[in-house]
Amino acid sequence: MSIAELEELGRQYCKQKNYQKALGAFSEAFDATAPPDITYLDLRAAVYERLENFQAALKDGKQMIRFARQDARGYLRTARVLQKMEGKAQTALDIYNLGLRSVKAEDKAGNLRLLQALRDKLTRQLSPPKSIDPLTVLPAELVDLIMEYLNFRQQVNCLRVSKHWNVFLDSQPRLWAELDLSLAQRPVLPEFVRKCMYRSKMKIRVARINRLRD
């Protein structure tokens, strides 16, 4: 039986879900190729994936890379299998990156573009979630309570976090009732003091003046 016939036989066995016979056909086809044709390792690895025999599929994927380092298919298969294995996502990403460094740029099958797309998708999945602005999820009363643990200088720095923070802190007079410039490292402009008084609704209870510019 020719290699092409063995391949077709293996595909027919797959359609019939006779996976053990499919494995035999693809193995025989691969053994008959010289030099080794990784097409049949890829087909066999796909069958192992269906059987959830990921270790065997991974072994074939690694063999594909060893026999054809500039062919994207080995990296695609290996990374795909690794993604199905628990705790192997980062290793899969490493394989994608290795493939992008190794595969020829003139890849005509479009597998290089697929390699890039899958690498980018996995990179996004592994990226840490975007930080959440606590002002958007916490009650104002709780934020107010948290702010009480900050000294005056830290409180002023919070004004610079974002426009949202600036507006919120501007609307909390109680936070500005104690004007403490004792930690000021540079001269303080009178205009800043006036803004603090405005934020407190002119109800400053305590004022510690330091480095106030004339």
XYZ file of C-alpha atoms in Angstrom:
214
model
C 0.000 0.000 0.000
C 1.392 3.410 -0.982
C 1.943 6.291 1.441
C -0.941 8.215 -0.134
C -3.215 5.195 0.269
C -2.195 4.814 3.905
C -3.001 8.487 4.500
C -6.416 8.135 2.880
C -7.067 4.970 4.862
C -6.169 6.762 8.100
C -8.526 9.623 7.262
C -11.338 7.172 6.559
C -10.723 5.471 9.899
C -10.950 8.880 11.592
C -14.316 9.554 9.952
C -15.485 6.204 11.266
C -14.047 7.105 14.709
C -11.858 4.035 14.513
C -8.958 5.932 16.009
C -6.699 3.020 16.896
C -6.617 1.859 13.282
C -6.115 5.462 12.173
C -3.060 5.668 14.415
C -1.703 2.500 12.818
C -2.213 3.808 9.284
C -0.579 7.171 9.966
C 2.312 5.504 11.803
C 2.925 3.175 8.862
C 2.775 6.116 6.452
C 5.311 8.091 8.477
C 7.690 5.143 8.781
C 7.627 4.760 4.984
C 8.740 8.347 4.289
C 12.365 9.221 3.608
C 13.284 11.867 4.552
C 10.687 11.961 7.362
C 7.481 13.755 6.353
C 5.988 15.482 9.404
C 2.558 15.535 7.756
C 1.931 12.059 9.133
C 3.198 12.941 12.591
C 0.773 15.867 12.553
C -2.102 13.601 11.539
C -1.181 11.077 14.211
C -0.888 13.808 16.854
C -4.362 15.041 15.895
C -5.731 11.556 16.567
C -3.975 11.423 19.920
C -5.590 14.775 20.755
C -9.028 13.376 20.006
C -8.244 10.489 22.325
C -7.024 13.039 24.909
C -3.672 11.284 24.993
C -1.865 14.592 25.270
C 1.506 13.142 26.234
C 1.648 11.108 23.021
C 0.430 14.084 20.977
C 3.064 16.281 22.599
C 5.775 13.745 21.786
C 4.760 13.807 18.115
C 4.652 17.612 18.120
C 8.192 17.784 19.486
C 9.332 15.261 16.874
C 7.827 17.479 14.187
C 9.937 20.392 15.417
C 13.061 18.232 15.548
C 12.613 16.958 11.980
C 11.537 20.309 10.478
C 12.594 23.304 12.573
C 11.568 25.835 9.931
C 8.074 24.395 9.448
C 5.344 26.140 11.455
C 3.230 23.011 11.794
C 5.369 21.487 14.535
C 5.139 24.593 16.686
C 1.406 24.940 16.051
C 0.712 21.339 17.038
C 2.973 21.371 20.099
C 1.598 24.654 21.438
C -1.977 23.557 20.796
C -1.460 20.367 22.791
C 0.247 22.242 25.620
C -2.714 24.631 25.862
C -4.957 21.654 26.519
C -2.724 20.459 29.354
C -3.183 21.884 32.820
C -0.659 24.545 33.776
C 1.157 24.514 30.414
C -0.126 27.776 28.911
C 3.132 29.660 29.487
C 5.110 26.807 27.907
C 2.756 26.969 24.921
C 3.484 30.685 24.613
C 7.214 29.929 24.660
C 6.723 27.435 21.813
C 4.799 30.012 19.768
C 7.629 32.496 20.276
C 10.233 29.883 19.340
C 8.288 29.154 16.184
C 8.125 32.810 15.208
C 11.909 32.991 15.516
C 12.483 29.777 13.557
C 9.923 29.609 10.744
C 10.850 31.040 7.351
C 9.208 34.355 6.543
C 8.215 33.107 3.060
C 5.903 30.458 4.531
C 3.389 30.006 1.699
C 0.783 28.029 3.633
C -0.066 30.993 5.854
C 0.940 29.060 8.950
C 3.319 31.805 10.041
C 0.423 34.265 10.210
C -1.592 31.690 12.141
C 1.338 31.215 14.512
C 1.480 34.971 15.098
C -2.286 35.237 15.628
C -2.412 32.368 18.119
C 0.632 33.729 19.961
C -1.020 37.150 20.265
C -4.295 35.613 21.446
C -2.569 33.558 24.138
C -0.487 36.564 25.199
C -3.698 38.518 25.808
C -5.179 35.626 27.779
C -2.112 35.393 30.004
C -1.827 39.146 30.535
C -2.918 40.304 33.990
C -6.376 41.907 34.059
C -6.524 45.643 33.792
C -6.542 47.403 37.119
C -9.897 48.639 38.372
C -10.345 52.143 39.702
C -11.583 51.639 43.285
C -13.668 54.818 43.015
C -15.824 53.075 40.410
C -16.649 50.070 42.608
C -16.410 51.175 46.251
C -19.090 53.165 48.098
C -18.148 56.797 48.685
C -18.343 56.238 52.448
C -15.713 53.488 52.254
C -13.393 55.568 50.068
C -13.801 58.417 52.542
C -12.811 56.075 55.362
C -9.743 54.856 53.461
C -8.632 58.415 52.745
C -8.542 59.117 56.477
C -5.545 56.795 56.746
C -3.528 58.968 54.353
C -1.527 61.955 55.468
C -2.236 65.330 53.883
C 0.587 65.067 51.363
C -0.590 61.646 50.172
C -4.110 62.998 49.936
C -2.923 65.837 47.701
C -1.070 63.336 45.490
C -4.345 61.467 45.007
C -5.697 64.534 43.207
C -3.280 63.740 40.378
C -4.377 60.126 39.865
C -7.085 61.020 37.366
C -9.773 63.572 36.629
C -12.295 61.272 38.315
C -10.253 61.223 41.520
C -9.784 64.981 41.396
C -13.514 65.620 41.086
C -14.343 63.146 43.844
C -11.800 64.525 46.336
C -12.840 68.077 45.532
C -16.353 67.163 46.628
C -15.341 65.841 50.072
C -14.999 68.924 52.357
C -14.304 66.839 55.458
C -11.052 65.578 53.944
C -9.752 69.152 53.708
C -10.720 70.346 57.171
C -7.150 69.759 58.378
C -4.542 71.694 56.381
C -1.177 70.076 57.145
C 1.822 71.473 55.278
C 4.375 70.037 57.714
C 5.584 67.502 55.145
C 5.937 70.026 52.315
C 9.290 69.629 50.559
C 8.982 72.681 48.319
C 7.612 76.190 48.818
C 3.803 76.212 48.989
C 1.995 78.832 46.946
C -0.784 80.858 48.600
C -3.001 79.799 45.703
C -2.753 76.180 46.848
C -3.848 77.171 50.365
C -6.825 79.045 48.930
C -7.841 75.957 46.933
C -7.670 73.831 50.074
C -9.849 76.335 51.899
C -12.326 76.227 49.025
C -12.374 72.410 49.093
C -13.116 72.503 52.834
C -16.033 74.886 52.217
C -14.118 77.392 54.366
C -14.305 75.051 57.381
C -10.637 74.327 58.088
C -10.299 73.260 61.726
C -6.518 72.822 61.947
C -3.738 74.434 59.905
C -0.056 73.475 60.116
C 1.879 75.932 57.990
C 5.321 75.157 56.565
C 7.288 76.519 53.601
C 4.534 78.940 52.664
C 5.791 81.287 49.979
C 5.230 84.990 50.570
